[in-house]
């Protein structure tokens, strides 16, 4: 089934769908969280994620293809680290919604405060 460009543009805006598809998997998110502490060889990722190396390698390939990680060789070791670019792109996309919700929550807070003051004044009048 082919998805239309229109759907992706409307839902995701400037963020490519591969970002969301990549982050949808909990194992890949766990790998990303583990790499957040710095560059790691595959065997350390296998220990952290607690799945077989073939599974970790498959997830690392997906993360690499999506641009989330980079790999460098150090002798026989393959060291993986995070790339900042997709996270900046995602943060930029989220920021527009964060600003929207913060503004709404600020207005909601103002309204709650106004109502509490109104109730307090009403109670004072009754006593």
GROMACS .gro file of N, CA, C and O in nm:
model
  508
    1UNK      N    1   0.084  -0.118   0.000
    1UNK     CA    2   0.000   0.000   0.000
    1UNK      C    3   0.088   0.124   0.000
    1UNK      O    4   0.171   0.142   0.088
    2UNK      N    5   0.071   0.210  -0.096
    2UNK     CA    6   0.151   0.330  -0.106
    2UNK      C    7   0.081   0.444  -0.034
    2UNK      O    8  -0.038   0.465  -0.050
    3UNK      N    9   0.157   0.516   0.048
    3UNK     CA   10   0.101   0.630   0.122
    3UNK      C   11   0.127   0.756   0.041
    3UNK      O   12   0.231   0.772  -0.017
    4UNK      N   13   0.032   0.844   0.044
    4UNK     CA   14   0.046   0.964  -0.037
    4UNK      C   15   0.134   1.068   0.031
    4UNK      O   16   0.144   1.074   0.153
    5UNK      N   17   0.198   1.149  -0.049
    5UNK     CA   18   0.280   1.258   0.002
    5UNK      C   19   0.191   1.357   0.076
    5UNK      O   20   0.230   1.412   0.178
    6UNK      N   21   0.069   1.373   0.029
    6UNK     CA   22  -0.025   1.465   0.094
    6UNK      C   23  -0.048   1.424   0.239
    6UNK      O   24  -0.046   1.509   0.328
    7UNK      N   25  -0.066   1.296   0.265
    7UNK     CA   26  -0.088   1.248   0.402
    7UNK      C   27   0.030   1.283   0.490
    7UNK      O   28   0.013   1.335   0.599
    8UNK      N   29   0.152   1.256   0.443
    8UNK     CA   30   0.268   1.285   0.523
    8UNK      C   31   0.284   1.435   0.545
    8UNK      O   32   0.319   1.478   0.653
    9UNK      N   33   0.258   1.514   0.445
    9UNK     CA   34   0.272   1.657   0.458
    9UNK      C   35   0.173   1.712   0.560
    9UNK      O   36   0.208   1.794   0.642
   10UNK      N   37   0.051   1.664   0.557
   10UNK     CA   38  -0.050   1.712   0.651
   10UNK      C   39  -0.023   1.667   0.793
   10UNK      O   40  -0.041   1.743   0.887
   11UNK      N   41   0.018   1.546   0.811
   11UNK     CA   42   0.037   1.493   0.945
   11UNK      C   43   0.171   1.534   1.003
   11UNK      O   44   0.181   1.577   1.117
   12UNK      N   45   0.275   1.523   0.926
   12UNK     CA   46   0.408   1.540   0.980
   12UNK      C   47   0.472   1.674   0.948
   12UNK      O   48   0.573   1.707   1.006
   13UNK      N   49   0.415   1.750   0.858
   13UNK     CA   50   0.476   1.877   0.823
   13UNK      C   51   0.612   1.856   0.761
   13UNK      O   52   0.627   1.780   0.667
   14UNK      N   53   0.712   1.921   0.819
   14UNK     CA   54   0.848   1.912   0.763
   14UNK      C   55   0.927   1.793   0.814
   14UNK      O   56   1.038   1.770   0.769
   15UNK      N   57   0.874   1.721   0.911
   15UNK     CA   58   0.945   1.606   0.965
   15UNK      C   59   0.912   1.485   0.878
   15UNK      O   60   0.797   1.453   0.854
   16UNK      N   61   1.014   1.417   0.831
   16UNK     CA   62   0.991   1.301   0.746
   16UNK      C   63   0.931   1.188   0.827
   16UNK      O   64   0.963   1.170   0.945
   17UNK      N   65   0.846   1.112   0.765
   17UNK     CA   66   0.778   1.003   0.834
   17UNK      C   67   0.875   0.899   0.887
   17UNK      O   68   0.846   0.833   0.987
   18UNK      N   69   0.992   0.887   0.827
   18UNK     CA   70   1.089   0.788   0.872
   18UNK      C   71   1.131   0.815   1.016
   18UNK      O   72   1.161   0.722   1.091
   19UNK      N   73   1.129   0.939   1.059
   19UNK     CA   74   1.164   0.972   1.197
   19UNK      C   75   1.066   0.905   1.292
   19UNK      O   76   1.105   0.839   1.388
   20UNK      N   77   0.937   0.920   1.264
   20UNK     CA   78   0.835   0.861   1.351
   20UNK      C   79   0.833   0.709   1.342
   20UNK      O   80   0.816   0.641   1.443
   21UNK      N   81   0.850   0.659   1.223
   21UNK     CA   82   0.852   0.513   1.205
   21UNK      C   83   0.971   0.452   1.279
   21UNK      O   84   0.959   0.346   1.340
   22UNK      N   85   1.083   0.520   1.277
   22UNK     CA   86   1.202   0.470   1.345
   22UNK      C   87   1.184   0.472   1.496
   22UNK      O   88   1.217   0.376   1.565
   23UNK      N   89   1.130   0.580   1.548
   23UNK     CA   90   1.114   0.594   1.692
   23UNK      C   91   0.995   0.515   1.748
   23UNK      O   92   0.981   0.503   1.869
   24UNK      N   93   0.913   0.460   1.661
   24UNK     CA   94   0.796   0.385   1.707
   24UNK      C   95   0.834   0.255   1.777
   24UNK      O   96   0.759   0.205   1.861
   25UNK      N   97   0.949   0.203   1.748
   25UNK     CA   98   0.991   0.075   1.804
   25UNK      C   99   1.058   0.094   1.941
   25UNK      O  100   1.154   0.169   1.952
   26UNK      N  101   1.010   0.027   2.045
   26UNK     CA  102   1.068   0.045   2.179
   26UNK      C  103   1.214   0.000   2.190
   26UNK      O  104   1.291   0.060   2.265
   27UNK      N  105   1.254  -0.100   2.115
   27UNK     CA  106   1.394  -0.144   2.118
   27UNK      C  107   1.485  -0.036   2.061
   27UNK      O  108   1.591  -0.007   2.116
   28UNK      N  109   1.442   0.025   1.951
   28UNK     CA  110   1.523   0.132   1.893
   28UNK      C  111   1.530   0.252   1.988
   28UNK      O  112   1.635   0.316   2.002
   29UNK      N  113   1.419   0.283   2.055
   29UNK     CA  114   1.422   0.392   2.153
   29UNK      C  115   1.519   0.358   2.267
   29UNK      O  116   1.592   0.445   2.314
   30UNK      N  117   1.521   0.233   2.309
   30UNK     CA  118   1.614   0.191   2.415
   30UNK      C  119   1.759   0.204   2.369
   30UNK      O  120   1.845   0.249   2.445
   31UNK      N  121   1.785   0.166   2.246
   31UNK     CA  122   1.921   0.182   2.191
   31UNK      C  123   1.959   0.330   2.188
   31UNK      O  124   2.070   0.368   2.228
   32UNK      N  125   1.867   0.414   2.145
   32UNK     CA  126   1.893   0.559   2.142
   32UNK      C  127   1.921   0.611   2.282
   32UNK      O  128   2.013   0.690   2.303
   33UNK      N  129   1.842   0.570   2.379
   33UNK     CA  130   1.864   0.613   2.517
   33UNK      C  131   2.001   0.568   2.567
   33UNK      O  132   2.071   0.643   2.635
   34UNK      N  133   2.040   0.446   2.533
   34UNK     CA  134   2.171   0.395   2.574
   34UNK      C  135   2.282   0.474   2.509
   34UNK      O  136   2.383   0.508   2.574
   35UNK      N  137   2.267   0.507   2.383
   35UNK     CA  138   2.368   0.586   2.312
   35UNK      C  139   2.373   0.731   2.361
   35UNK      O  140   2.468   0.802   2.332
   36UNK      N  141   2.272   0.772   2.434
   36UNK     CA  142   2.270   0.908   2.488
   36UNK      C  143   2.386   0.935   2.583
   36UNK      O  144   2.427   1.049   2.601
   37UNK      N  145   2.442   0.829   2.641
   37UNK     CA  146   2.556   0.847   2.731
   37UNK      C  147   2.689   0.850   2.656
   37UNK      O  148   2.793   0.868   2.717
   38UNK      N  149   2.684   0.829   2.525
   38UNK     CA  150   2.806   0.838   2.445
   38UNK      C  151   2.824   0.717   2.354
   38UNK      O  152   2.743   0.625   2.351
   39UNK      N  153   2.932   0.721   2.280
   39UNK     CA  154   2.965   0.619   2.181
   39UNK      C  155   2.975   0.482   2.248
   39UNK      O  156   3.031   0.469   2.357
   40UNK      N  157   2.920   0.379   2.180
   40UNK     CA  158   2.918   0.245   2.237
   40UNK      C  159   2.948   0.141   2.129
   40UNK      O  160   2.899   0.153   2.017
   41UNK      N  161   3.021   0.037   2.166
   41UNK     CA  162   3.038  -0.076   2.074
   41UNK      C  163   2.912  -0.162   2.076
   41UNK      O  164   2.832  -0.158   2.171
   42UNK      N  165   2.895  -0.242   1.974
   42UNK     CA  166   2.775  -0.324   1.960
   42UNK      C  167   2.754  -0.415   2.081
   42UNK      O  168   2.642  -0.427   2.131
   43UNK      N  169   2.861  -0.477   2.132
   43UNK     CA  170   2.843  -0.572   2.242
   43UNK      C  171   2.785  -0.505   2.367
   43UNK      O  172   2.710  -0.566   2.442
   44UNK      N  173   2.817  -0.378   2.390
   44UNK     CA  174   2.759  -0.307   2.504
   44UNK      C  175   2.611  -0.277   2.481
   44UNK      O  176   2.531  -0.280   2.573
   45UNK      N  177   2.577  -0.249   2.357
   45UNK     CA  178   2.436  -0.227   2.324
   45UNK      C  179   2.356  -0.356   2.340
   45UNK      O  180   2.242  -0.353   2.387
   46UNK      N  181   2.416  -0.468   2.302
   46UNK     CA  182   2.351  -0.598   2.318
   46UNK      C  183   2.320  -0.623   2.466
   46UNK      O  184   2.211  -0.664   2.502
   47UNK      N  185   2.417  -0.594   2.553
   47UNK     CA  186   2.397  -0.611   2.696
   47UNK      C  187   2.289  -0.518   2.750
   47UNK      O  188   2.205  -0.559   2.830
   48UNK      N  189   2.289  -0.394   2.705
   48UNK     CA  190   2.193  -0.296   2.754
   48UNK      C  191   2.051  -0.327   2.710
   48UNK      O  192   1.955  -0.312   2.787
   49UNK      N  193   2.035  -0.370   2.587
   49UNK     CA  194   1.903  -0.394   2.530
   49UNK      C  195   1.853  -0.534   2.565
   49UNK      O  196   1.733  -0.558   2.569
   50UNK      N  197   1.947  -0.625   2.589
   50UNK     CA  198   1.914  -0.762   2.630
   50UNK      C  199   1.837  -0.839   2.523
   50UNK      O  200   1.737  -0.904   2.551
   51UNK      N  201   1.883  -0.823   2.398
   51UNK     CA  202   1.837  -0.909   2.289
   51UNK      C  203   1.960  -0.960   2.216
   51UNK      O  204   2.071  -0.912   2.240
   52UNK      N  205   1.942  -1.056   2.129
   52UNK     CA  206   2.056  -1.112   2.057
   52UNK      C  207   2.123  -1.009   1.968
   52UNK      O  208   2.060  -0.912   1.925
   53UNK      N  209   2.251  -1.032   1.941
   53UNK     CA  210   2.328  -0.938   1.860
   53UNK      C  211   2.267  -0.918   1.722
   53UNK      O  212   2.266  -0.806   1.670
   54UNK      N  213   2.211  -1.024   1.664
   54UNK     CA  214   2.151  -1.008   1.531
   54UNK      C  215   2.035  -0.908   1.535
   54UNK      O  216   2.017  -0.829   1.443
   55UNK      N  217   1.958  -0.910   1.643
   55UNK     CA  218   1.847  -0.815   1.658
   55UNK      C  219   1.896  -0.674   1.677
   55UNK      O  220   1.844  -0.579   1.617
   56UNK      N  221   1.998  -0.657   1.759
   56UNK     CA  222   2.056  -0.524   1.780
   56UNK      C  223   2.115  -0.472   1.648
   56UNK      O  224   2.095  -0.355   1.613
   57UNK      N  225   2.184  -0.559   1.576
   57UNK     CA  226   2.241  -0.518   1.447
   57UNK      C  227   2.134  -0.473   1.349
   57UNK      O  228   2.151  -0.375   1.276
   58UNK      N  229   2.022  -0.544   1.348
   58UNK     CA  230   1.911  -0.506   1.259
   58UNK      C  231   1.857  -0.369   1.297
   58UNK      O  232   1.836  -0.282   1.211
   59UNK      N  233   1.838  -0.346   1.427
   59UNK     CA  234   1.788  -0.215   1.472
   59UNK      C  235   1.890  -0.105   1.446
   59UNK      O  236   1.853   0.007   1.409
   60UNK      N  237   2.018  -0.134   1.463
   60UNK     CA  238   2.121  -0.034   1.435
   60UNK      C  239   2.123   0.002   1.287
   60UNK      O  240   2.144   0.118   1.252
   61UNK      N  241   2.099  -0.095   1.200
   61UNK     CA  242   2.094  -0.068   1.056
   61UNK      C  243   1.978   0.027   1.025
   61UNK      O  244   1.992   0.122   0.948
   62UNK      N  245   1.864   0.004   1.088
   62UNK     CA  246   1.748   0.091   1.067
   62UNK      C  247   1.779   0.231   1.119
   62UNK      O  248   1.750   0.332   1.052
   63UNK      N  249   1.839   0.241   1.237
   63UNK     CA  250   1.876   0.371   1.293
   63UNK      C  251   1.980   0.442   1.205
   63UNK      O  252   1.973   0.563   1.186
   64UNK      N  253   2.072   0.366   1.151
   64UNK     CA  254   2.174   0.422   1.062
   64UNK      C  255   2.111   0.472   0.933
   64UNK      O  256   2.138   0.585   0.889
   65UNK      N  257   2.024   0.393   0.873
   65UNK     CA  258   1.957   0.432   0.749
   65UNK      C  259   1.869   0.555   0.768
   65UNK      O  260   1.855   0.637   0.678
   66UNK      N  261   1.811   0.568   0.888
   66UNK     CA  262   1.724   0.683   0.917
   66UNK      C  263   1.805   0.806   0.959
   66UNK      O  264   1.748   0.914   0.976
   67UNK      N  265   1.935   0.789   0.977
   67UNK     CA  266   2.020   0.903   1.010
   67UNK      C  267   2.032   0.932   1.159
   67UNK      O  268   2.087   1.035   1.197
   68UNK      N  269   1.984   0.844   1.245
   68UNK     CA  270   1.991   0.867   1.388
   68UNK      C  271   2.128   0.837   1.448
   68UNK      O  272   2.163   0.894   1.550
   69UNK      N  273   2.199   0.743   1.388
   69UNK     CA  274   2.329   0.706   1.442
   69UNK      C  275   2.435   0.712   1.334
   69UNK      O  276   2.405   0.711   1.215
   70UNK      N  277   2.558   0.717   1.378
   70UNK     CA  278   2.673   0.704   1.289
   70UNK      C  279   2.757   0.591   1.344
   70UNK      O  280   2.748   0.557   1.462
   71UNK      N  281   2.837   0.533   1.259
   71UNK     CA  282   2.925   0.423   1.300
   71UNK      C  283   3.065   0.453   1.253
   71UNK      O  284   3.086   0.512   1.147
   72UNK      N  285   3.161   0.416   1.337
   72UNK     CA  286   3.301   0.428   1.297
   72UNK      C  287   3.373   0.302   1.340
   72UNK      O  288   3.338   0.239   1.440
   73UNK      N  289   3.471   0.266   1.261
   73UNK     CA  290   3.549   0.147   1.291
   73UNK      C  291   3.668   0.185   1.377
   73UNK      O  292   3.732   0.288   1.358
   74UNK      N  293   3.693   0.101   1.476
   74UNK     CA  294   3.812   0.114   1.560
   74UNK      C  295   3.871  -0.026   1.572
   74UNK      O  296   3.832  -0.104   1.659
   75UNK      N  297   3.959  -0.060   1.478
   75UNK     CA  298   4.007  -0.198   1.467
   75UNK      C  299   3.891  -0.286   1.424
   75UNK      O  300   3.825  -0.259   1.325
   76UNK      N  301   3.865  -0.390   1.504
   76UNK     CA  302   3.752  -0.478   1.472
   76UNK      C  303   3.621  -0.431   1.533
   76UNK      O  304   3.516  -0.485   1.501
   77UNK      N  305   3.629  -0.333   1.621
   77UNK     CA  306   3.508  -0.282   1.684
   77UNK      C  307   3.433  -0.187   1.591
   77UNK      O  308   3.494  -0.113   1.514
   78UNK      N  309   3.303  -0.189   1.602
   78UNK     CA  310   3.219  -0.090   1.536
   78UNK      C  311   3.155  -0.009   1.647
   78UNK      O  312   3.081  -0.063   1.730
   79UNK      N  313   3.187   0.120   1.650
   79UNK     CA  314   3.139   0.209   1.756
   79UNK      C  315   3.025   0.294   1.702
   79UNK      O  316   3.039   0.359   1.597
   80UNK      N  317   2.915   0.295   1.774
   80UNK     CA  318   2.796   0.369   1.733
   80UNK      C  319   2.777   0.489   1.824
   80UNK      O  320   2.802   0.484   1.945
   81UNK      N  321   2.731   0.598   1.765
   81UNK     CA  322   2.699   0.719   1.840
   81UNK      C  323   2.579   0.787   1.774
   81UNK      O  324   2.545   0.759   1.659
   82UNK      N  325   2.517   0.875   1.850
   82UNK     CA  326   2.399   0.947   1.800
   82UNK      C  327   2.441   1.063   1.711
   82UNK      O  328   2.546   1.124   1.732
   83UNK      N  329   2.358   1.094   1.614
   83UNK     CA  330   2.371   1.214   1.531
   83UNK      C  331   2.267   1.314   1.580
   83UNK      O  332   2.154   1.277   1.611
   84UNK      N  333   2.300   1.438   1.588
   84UNK     CA  334   2.210   1.540   1.643
   84UNK      C  335   2.100   1.583   1.545
   84UNK      O  336   1.991   1.623   1.587
   85UNK      N  337   2.126   1.575   1.416
   85UNK     CA  338   2.036   1.634   1.317
   85UNK      C  339   1.891   1.586   1.328
   85UNK      O  340   1.799   1.669   1.329
   86UNK      N  341   1.863   1.456   1.332
   86UNK     CA  342   1.722   1.416   1.338
   86UNK      C  343   1.653   1.460   1.466
   86UNK      O  344   1.533   1.488   1.467
   87UNK      N  345   1.729   1.473   1.575
   87UNK     CA  346   1.670   1.518   1.700
   87UNK      C  347   1.639   1.667   1.696
   87UNK      O  348   1.539   1.711   1.751
   88UNK      N  349   1.723   1.743   1.627
   88UNK     CA  350   1.693   1.886   1.608
   88UNK      C  351   1.566   1.903   1.524
   88UNK      O  352   1.482   1.987   1.553
   89UNK      N  353   1.556   1.824   1.419
   89UNK     CA  354   1.438   1.829   1.332
   89UNK      C  355   1.312   1.793   1.411
   89UNK      O  356   1.210   1.861   1.400
   90UNK      N  357   1.321   1.690   1.491
   90UNK     CA  358   1.208   1.648   1.572
   90UNK      C  359   1.173   1.753   1.677
   90UNK      O  360   1.056   1.785   1.698
   91UNK      N  361   1.274   1.810   1.741
   91UNK     CA  362   1.250   1.914   1.841
   91UNK      C  363   1.182   2.036   1.778
   91UNK      O  364   1.091   2.095   1.837
   92UNK      N  365   1.226   2.072   1.661
   92UNK     CA  366   1.166   2.187   1.590
   92UNK      C  367   1.018   2.159   1.563
   92UNK      O  368   0.933   2.246   1.580
   93UNK      N  369   0.987   2.038   1.521
   93UNK     CA  370   0.848   2.001   1.491
   93UNK      C  371   0.765   2.002   1.619
   93UNK      O  372   0.653   2.052   1.620
   94UNK      N  373   0.821   1.946   1.727
   94UNK     CA  374   0.748   1.939   1.854
   94UNK      C  375   0.728   2.078   1.913
   94UNK      O  376   0.626   2.106   1.976
   95UNK      N  377   0.825   2.166   1.895
   95UNK     CA  378   0.821   2.299   1.955
   95UNK      C  379   0.693   2.375   1.916
   95UNK      O  380   0.634   2.443   2.000
   96UNK      N  381   0.650   2.360   1.792
   96UNK     CA  382   0.529   2.432   1.750
   96UNK      C  383   0.407   2.385   1.830
   96UNK      O  384   0.319   2.465   1.863
   97UNK      N  385   0.403   2.258   1.864
   97UNK     CA  386   0.291   2.206   1.942
   97UNK      C  387   0.309   2.236   2.090
   97UNK      O  388   0.212   2.260   2.161
   98UNK      N  389   0.433   2.237   2.136
   98UNK     CA  390   0.462   2.273   2.274
   98UNK      C  391   0.417   2.417   2.298
   98UNK      O  392   0.350   2.445   2.397
   99UNK      N  393   0.450   2.507   2.208
   99UNK     CA  394   0.410   2.647   2.222
   99UNK      C  395   0.258   2.659   2.224
   99UNK      O  396   0.201   2.734   2.303
  100UNK      N  397   0.192   2.585   2.136
  100UNK     CA  398   0.046   2.587   2.131
  100UNK      C  399  -0.014   2.543   2.264
  100UNK      O  400  -0.101   2.610   2.320
  101UNK      N  401   0.033   2.430   2.317
  101UNK     CA  402  -0.022   2.378   2.442
  101UNK      C  403   0.015   2.463   2.561
  101UNK      O  404  -0.065   2.480   2.654
  102UNK      N  405   0.134   2.519   2.564
  102UNK     CA  406   0.171   2.607   2.675
  102UNK      C  407   0.081   2.729   2.677
  102UNK      O  408   0.036   2.772   2.785
  103UNK      N  409   0.051   2.786   2.561
  103UNK     CA  410  -0.038   2.902   2.555
  103UNK      C  411  -0.178   2.864   2.604
  103UNK      O  412  -0.240   2.937   2.682
  104UNK      N  413  -0.226   2.748   2.562
  104UNK     CA  414  -0.358   2.704   2.607
  104UNK      C  415  -0.360   2.678   2.757
  104UNK      O  416  -0.456   2.713   2.826
  105UNK      N  417  -0.256   2.615   2.807
  105UNK     CA  418  -0.251   2.587   2.950
  105UNK      C  419  -0.236   2.715   3.032
  105UNK      O  420  -0.292   2.726   3.142
  106UNK      N  421  -0.164   2.813   2.980
  106UNK     CA  422  -0.154   2.942   3.048
  106UNK      C  423  -0.291   3.008   3.057
  106UNK      O  424  -0.329   3.060   3.164
  107UNK      N  425  -0.367   3.006   2.948
  107UNK     CA  426  -0.501   3.064   2.950
  107UNK      C  427  -0.591   2.988   3.047
  107UNK      O  428  -0.671   3.047   3.120
  108UNK      N  429  -0.579   2.857   3.050
  108UNK     CA  430  -0.657   2.774   3.142
  108UNK      C  431  -0.622   2.809   3.287
  108UNK      O  432  -0.711   2.824   3.372
  109UNK      N  433  -0.493   2.822   3.315
  109UNK     CA  434  -0.449   2.860   3.449
  109UNK      C  435  -0.501   2.995   3.490
  109UNK      O  436  -0.544   3.015   3.605
  110UNK      N  437  -0.499   3.091   3.397
  110UNK     CA  438  -0.552   3.225   3.426
  110UNK      C  439  -0.700   3.218   3.459
  110UNK      O  440  -0.748   3.285   3.550
  111UNK      N  441  -0.774   3.137   3.383
  111UNK     CA  442  -0.918   3.123   3.407
  111UNK      C  443  -0.944   3.057   3.542
  111UNK      O  444  -1.035   3.099   3.615
  112UNK      N  445  -0.867   2.956   3.577
  112UNK     CA  446  -0.884   2.892   3.709
  112UNK      C  447  -0.858   2.991   3.821
  112UNK      O  448  -0.932   2.996   3.920
  113UNK      N  449  -0.753   3.068   3.806
  113UNK     CA  450  -0.720   3.169   3.907
  113UNK      C  451  -0.832   3.273   3.920
  113UNK      O  452  -0.872   3.311   4.030
  114UNK      N  453  -0.886   3.317   3.807
  114UNK     CA  454  -0.996   3.414   3.809
  114UNK      C  455  -1.116   3.356   3.881
  114UNK      O  456  -1.180   3.422   3.964
  115UNK      N  457  -1.149   3.231   3.853
  115UNK     CA  458  -1.264   3.168   3.918
  115UNK      C  459  -1.242   3.148   4.067
  115UNK      O  460  -1.336   3.164   4.147
  116UNK      N  461  -1.119   3.115   4.107
  116UNK     CA  462  -1.090   3.099   4.250
  116UNK      C  463  -1.106   3.232   4.323
  116UNK      O  464  -1.160   3.237   4.433
  117UNK      N  465  -1.062   3.340   4.262
  117UNK     CA  466  -1.077   3.472   4.322
  117UNK      C  467  -1.225   3.510   4.332
  117UNK      O  468  -1.269   3.566   4.433
  118UNK      N  469  -1.300   3.477   4.227
  118UNK     CA  470  -1.444   3.506   4.229
  118UNK      C  471  -1.512   3.428   4.341
  118UNK      O  472  -1.595   3.483   4.414
  119UNK      N  473  -1.479   3.303   4.360
  119UNK     CA  474  -1.536   3.222   4.468
  119UNK      C  475  -1.499   3.277   4.604
  119UNK      O  476  -1.580   3.279   4.696
  120UNK      N  477  -1.372   3.317   4.618
  120UNK     CA  478  -1.328   3.372   4.745
  120UNK      C  479  -1.405   3.498   4.779
  120UNK      O  480  -1.446   3.518   4.894
  121UNK      N  481  -1.428   3.585   4.680
  121UNK     CA  482  -1.503   3.709   4.704
  121UNK      C  483  -1.649   3.675   4.739
  121UNK      O  484  -1.709   3.739   4.825
  122UNK      N  485  -1.705   3.575   4.674
  122UNK     CA  486  -1.842   3.535   4.703
  122UNK      C  487  -1.854   3.482   4.845
  122UNK      O  488  -1.949   3.513   4.915
  123UNK      N  489  -1.758   3.402   4.890
  123UNK     CA  490  -1.759   3.352   5.028
  123UNK      C  491  -1.747   3.463   5.128
  123UNK      O  492  -1.811   3.463   5.233
  124UNK      N  493  -1.661   3.565   5.099
  124UNK     CA  494  -1.645   3.678   5.189
  124UNK      C  495  -1.776   3.754   5.205
  124UNK      O  496  -1.811   3.800   5.314
  125UNK      N  497  -1.850   3.771   5.099
  125UNK     CA  498  -1.977   3.844   5.103
  125UNK      C  499  -2.080   3.771   5.187
  125UNK      O  500  -2.167   3.832   5.248
  126UNK      N  501  -2.076   3.638   5.183
  126UNK     CA  502  -2.173   3.558   5.258
  126UNK      C  503  -2.148   3.559   5.406
  126UNK      O  504  -2.238   3.539   5.486
  127UNK      N  505  -2.022   3.581   5.444
  127UNK     CA  506  -1.993   3.578   5.587
  127UNK      C  507  -1.998   3.712   5.653
  127UNK      O  508  -2.020   3.813   5.610
   0.00000   0.00000   0.00000
